[in-house]
């Protein structure tokens, strides 16, 4: 999350600036690029155990995705969610 939160903050700032200027296409593109990054993120827990780390990681990614999806809905460019369990891998 140390990497993804600043990336989200930057994407959101760009998107808000574009949306405020009336350029919904550029705003949507900035947020969609971030969503692509989230969808491509894989999390591996090599000592899976109970899976709590993976659960927390998925919850955090879903929260970021939710913020991005909410922004896109607000500017009239909704997209379906893409973050899911397939991105979280654990070894026992």
Steps between C-alpha positions, in 0.01 A plus 500: 500500500801727546538504122136492395361778722733770363425377147128530573544848646685608186244344265214657695664843494545477122145376455349774717697766316379367165141463622502854639617620158206315341711223347327184618687284248841590644367463855363155421825400329708590807280299734465211255880478471518470877229231495706312241793514741285364783364221279856401404625492859571156642554432869693194614518377857765225502414396856125514463395343829152629579491728197445812711768697312332422169160590640624838622684564174185425299293724725744787448507458121121485493480824697727677253305357210174614659628858521601492134168348392309762702689779325424352159131471591498864608628615161261270314755240389421189706704184445465156658725396789808296413682427825431147621628190676693387190765764583587355841726199521611306804738210554484268793 
